[in-house]
GROMACS .gro file of C-alpha atoms in nm:
model
  184
    1MET     CA    1 -16.957  15.663  25.593
    2ASN     CA    2 -16.649  15.740  25.796
    3TYR     CA    3 -16.839  16.056  25.935
    4LEU     CA    4 -17.024  15.834  26.134
    5ARG     CA    5 -16.778  15.600  26.267
    6LYS     CA    6 -16.593  15.867  26.416
    7ASN     CA    7 -16.867  16.001  26.561
    8LYS     CA    8 -16.965  15.643  26.743
    9ASN     CA    9 -16.607  15.543  26.890
   10LYS     CA   10 -16.552  15.906  27.075
   11LYS     CA   11 -16.636  15.947  27.420
   12GLN     CA   12 -16.886  16.184  27.598
   13GLY     CA   13 -16.796  16.336  27.947
   14PHE     CA   14 -16.707  16.580  28.111
   15THR     CA   15 -16.387  16.807  28.066
   16LEU     CA   16 -16.170  16.893  28.336
   17ILE     CA   17 -16.127  17.244  28.251
   18GLU     CA   18 -16.548  17.211  28.273
   19LEU     CA   19 -16.499  17.018  28.608
   20LEU     CA   20 -16.346  17.288  28.780
   21VAL     CA   21 -16.597  17.566  28.696
   22THR     CA   22 -16.834  17.381  28.831
   23MET     CA   23 -16.665  17.344  29.154
   24ALA     CA   24 -16.553  17.693  29.194
   25ILE     CA   25 -16.940  17.805  29.099
   26LEU     CA   26 -17.013  17.585  29.383
   27GLY     CA   27 -16.770  17.626  29.614
   28VAL     CA   28 -16.861  18.045  29.616
   29LEU     CA   29 -17.204  17.933  29.626
   30ALA     CA   30 -17.136  17.731  29.964
   31THR     CA   31 -16.962  18.086  30.084
   32VAL     CA   32 -17.297  18.304  30.019
   33ILE     CA   33 -17.525  18.078  30.205
   34SER     CA   34 -17.280  17.951  30.487
   35SER     CA   35 -17.199  18.340  30.571
   36GLY     CA   36 -17.544  18.481  30.523
   37TYR     CA   37 -17.606  18.203  30.745
   38THR     CA   38 -17.366  18.294  31.065
   39SER     CA   39 -17.542  18.616  31.027
   40SER     CA   40 -17.869  18.559  31.109
   41ARG     CA   41 -17.730  18.365  31.376
   42THR     CA   42 -17.608  18.645  31.492
   43ARG     CA   43 -17.902  18.874  31.441
   44GLY     CA   44 -18.102  18.581  31.626
   45ARG     CA   45 -17.907  18.617  31.945
   46ASP     CA   46 -17.912  18.989  31.961
   47ILE     CA   47 -18.232  18.959  31.991
   48THR     CA   48 -18.266  18.683  32.247
   49ARG     CA   49 -18.061  18.953  32.436
   50LYS     CA   50 -18.236  19.237  32.385
   51SER     CA   51 -18.516  19.062  32.487
   52ASP     CA   52 -18.445  18.865  32.764
   53LEU     CA   53 -18.276  19.215  32.908
   54LYS     CA   54 -18.606  19.391  32.885
   55GLN     CA   55 -18.798  19.156  33.047
   56ILE     CA   56 -18.620  19.103  33.330
   57ALA     CA   57 -18.617  19.511  33.333
   58THR     CA   58 -18.991  19.490  33.341
   59SER     CA   59 -18.968  19.228  33.653
   60LEU     CA   60 -18.720  19.474  33.878
   61GLU     CA   61 -18.932  19.789  33.756
   62THR     CA   62 -19.174  19.562  33.928
   63PHE     CA   63 -19.020  19.484  34.247
   64PHE     CA   64 -18.936  19.796  34.244
   65ASN     CA   65 -19.304  19.844  34.291
   66ASP     CA   66 -19.313  19.618  34.603
   67TYR     CA   67 -19.090  19.821  34.770
   68GLY     CA   68 -18.918  20.106  34.648
   69LYS     CA   69 -18.563  19.985  34.526
   70TYR     CA   70 -18.425  19.761  34.299
   71PRO     CA   71 -18.273  19.458  34.485
   72GLY     CA   72 -17.875  19.509  34.517
   73SER     CA   73 -17.609  19.343  34.312
   74ASP     CA   74 -17.330  19.134  34.375
   75ALA     CA   75 -16.929  19.236  34.251
   76SER     CA   76 -17.012  19.024  33.982
   77GLY     CA   77 -17.346  19.142  33.892
   78GLN     CA   78 -17.566  18.872  33.994
   79ILE     CA   79 -17.945  18.985  34.089
   80LEU     CA   80 -17.943  19.007  34.457
   81GLY     CA   81 -18.322  18.800  34.422
   82CYS     CA   82 -18.335  18.438  34.475
   83PRO     CA   83 -18.505  18.473  34.580
   84TYR     CA   84 -18.504  18.849  34.880
   85THR     CA   85 -18.608  18.771  35.239
   86PRO     CA   86 -18.833  19.130  35.267
   87SER     CA   87 -18.785  19.058  35.654
   88THR     CA   88 -18.389  19.119  35.627
   89GLY     CA   89 -18.395  19.315  35.261
   90VAL     CA   90 -18.128  19.065  35.177
   91GLY     CA   91 -18.141  18.822  34.886
   92THR     CA   92 -17.970  18.575  34.698
   93ALA     CA   93 -17.760  18.572  34.431
   94CYS     CA   94 -17.945  18.491  34.118
   95VAL     CA   95 -17.673  18.259  33.964
   96TRP     CA   96 -17.715  18.372  33.568
   97PRO     CA   97 -17.574  18.061  33.442
   98ASN     CA   98 -17.832  17.810  33.634
   99LYS     CA   99 -18.238  17.908  33.551
  100GLN     CA  100 -18.322  18.059  33.891
  101THR     CA  101 -18.644  18.181  34.030
  102PHE     CA  102 -18.655  18.593  34.037
  103THR     CA  103 -18.831  18.606  34.390
  104ASP     CA  104 -18.933  18.663  34.750
  105THR     CA  105 -19.145  18.457  34.930
  106LYS     CA  106 -19.493  18.628  34.784
  107SER     CA  107 -19.478  18.721  34.488
  108VAL     CA  108 -19.194  18.526  34.185
  109TYR     CA  109 -19.088  18.828  33.909
  110PHE     CA  110 -18.898  18.657  33.706
  111ASN     CA  111 -18.930  18.278  33.678
  112ASN     CA  112 -18.609  18.122  33.546
  113LEU     CA  113 -18.453  18.430  33.521
  114PRO     CA  114 -18.220  18.349  33.129
  115LYS     CA  115 -17.899  18.272  32.999
  116ASP     CA  116 -17.755  18.439  32.728
  117PRO     CA  117 -17.764  18.226  32.399
  118VAL     CA  118 -17.343  18.185  32.355
  119VAL     CA  119 -17.231  17.993  32.683
  120ALA     CA  120 -16.928  18.156  32.752
  121GLN     CA  121 -17.133  18.491  32.832
  122THR     CA  122 -17.322  18.585  33.115
  123TYR     CA  123 -17.572  18.888  33.184
  124PHE     CA  124 -17.442  19.153  33.416
  125TYR     CA  125 -17.653  19.383  33.656
  126ARG     CA  126 -17.591  19.713  33.900
  127SER     CA  127 -17.798  19.834  34.088
  128PHE     CA  128 -17.645  20.187  34.302
  129ASP     CA  129 -17.777  20.501  34.426
  130PHE     CA  130 -17.915  20.299  34.732
  131GLY     CA  131 -18.200  20.066  34.517
  132LYS     CA  132 -18.289  20.373  34.296
  133LYS     CA  133 -18.152  20.260  33.975
  134PHE     CA  134 -18.014  19.978  33.811
  135GLN     CA  135 -17.821  19.825  33.444
  136LEU     CA  136 -17.842  19.505  33.308
  137PHE     CA  137 -17.638  19.430  33.063
  138SER     CA  138 -17.457  19.222  32.794
  139HIS     CA  139 -17.232  19.182  32.461
  140ILE     CA  140 -17.369  19.193  32.121
  141GLU     CA  141 -17.240  19.011  31.871
  142ASN     CA  142 -17.268  19.236  31.594
  143SER     CA  143 -17.022  19.534  31.568
  144LYS     CA  144 -17.317  19.732  31.336
  145ASP     CA  145 -17.544  19.674  31.524
  146GLN     CA  146 -17.730  20.043  31.658
  147ASP     CA  147 -17.822  19.982  31.959
  148CYS     CA  148 -17.491  19.954  32.127
  149THR     CA  149 -17.460  20.176  32.406
  150LEU     CA  150 -17.125  20.306  32.235
  151PRO     CA  151 -16.999  20.418  31.939
  152GLY     CA  152 -16.895  20.124  31.699
  153CYS     CA  153 -17.041  19.856  32.069
  154GLY     CA  154 -16.742  19.881  32.195
  155THR     CA  155 -16.703  19.832  32.570
  156ILE     CA  156 -16.798  19.990  32.844
  157THR     CA  157 -16.643  20.122  33.183
  158ILE     CA  158 -16.779  20.233  33.471
  159GLY     CA  159 -16.498  20.375  33.746
  160GLY     CA  160 -16.242  20.270  33.549
  161VAL     CA  161 -16.354  19.863  33.559
  162THR     CA  162 -16.459  19.720  33.246
  163LEU     CA  163 -16.781  19.541  33.271
  164ASN     CA  164 -16.747  19.176  33.205
  165CYS     CA  165 -17.000  19.014  33.007
  166GLY     CA  166 -16.845  18.691  32.946
  167ALA     CA  167 -16.477  18.494  32.951
  168SER     CA  168 -16.380  18.740  32.679
  169SER     CA  169 -16.672  18.941  32.524
  170PRO     CA  170 -16.687  19.274  32.710
  171CYS     CA  171 -17.073  19.437  32.790
  172ASN     CA  172 -17.151  19.688  32.511
  173PHE     CA  173 -17.497  19.717  32.538
  174ALA     CA  174 -17.729  19.828  32.797
  175THR     CA  175 -18.158  19.844  32.984
  176THR     CA  176 -18.120  20.062  33.251
  177SER     CA  177 -18.446  20.193  33.520
  178SER     CA  178 -18.605  20.515  33.359
  179ASN     CA  179 -18.381  20.770  33.527
  180THR     CA  180 -18.043  20.647  33.533
  181ASN     CA  181 -17.786  20.704  33.256
  182THR     CA  182 -17.658  20.378  33.075
  183LEU     CA  183 -17.259  20.483  33.160
  184GLU     CA  184 -17.389  20.681  33.512
   0.00000   0.00000   0.00000
């Protein structure tokens, strides 16, 4: 009888140790899930960049088929083709952060040129060798990406100038015309 009375008076609940262990386990799980989510978002943005550059490269090849040269570029890495004027051979700069149409007056080569998924970053276009070659650059966030231009996703420097794809994002990935060396 005494035994039953003791159990009746004993309060049920969790000890401090049990609560701390549970909170620690939840903290570890939250960290693991959060880091997995962040890396998935990074990979997703990198895939978007690569897809954008391939689509732009395809439109540049179509332009080359029509005119025998790629559109010019300016010092800030913009395509001079929004719009391109065939009679003068000159185009207005396509400003990357804005969605603009890469066109001449007859054909639309790219409707709404894409922008980098990160607001502070941009794509960089370079036309050279009198319009016979082009390079398109972006900044890939994943430093272990096998497609980066340089080992370890290093920054791209051409002619002593480091190509800039954003405020603090040097270019480290390139898509080029078929007759262009990446670092040419």
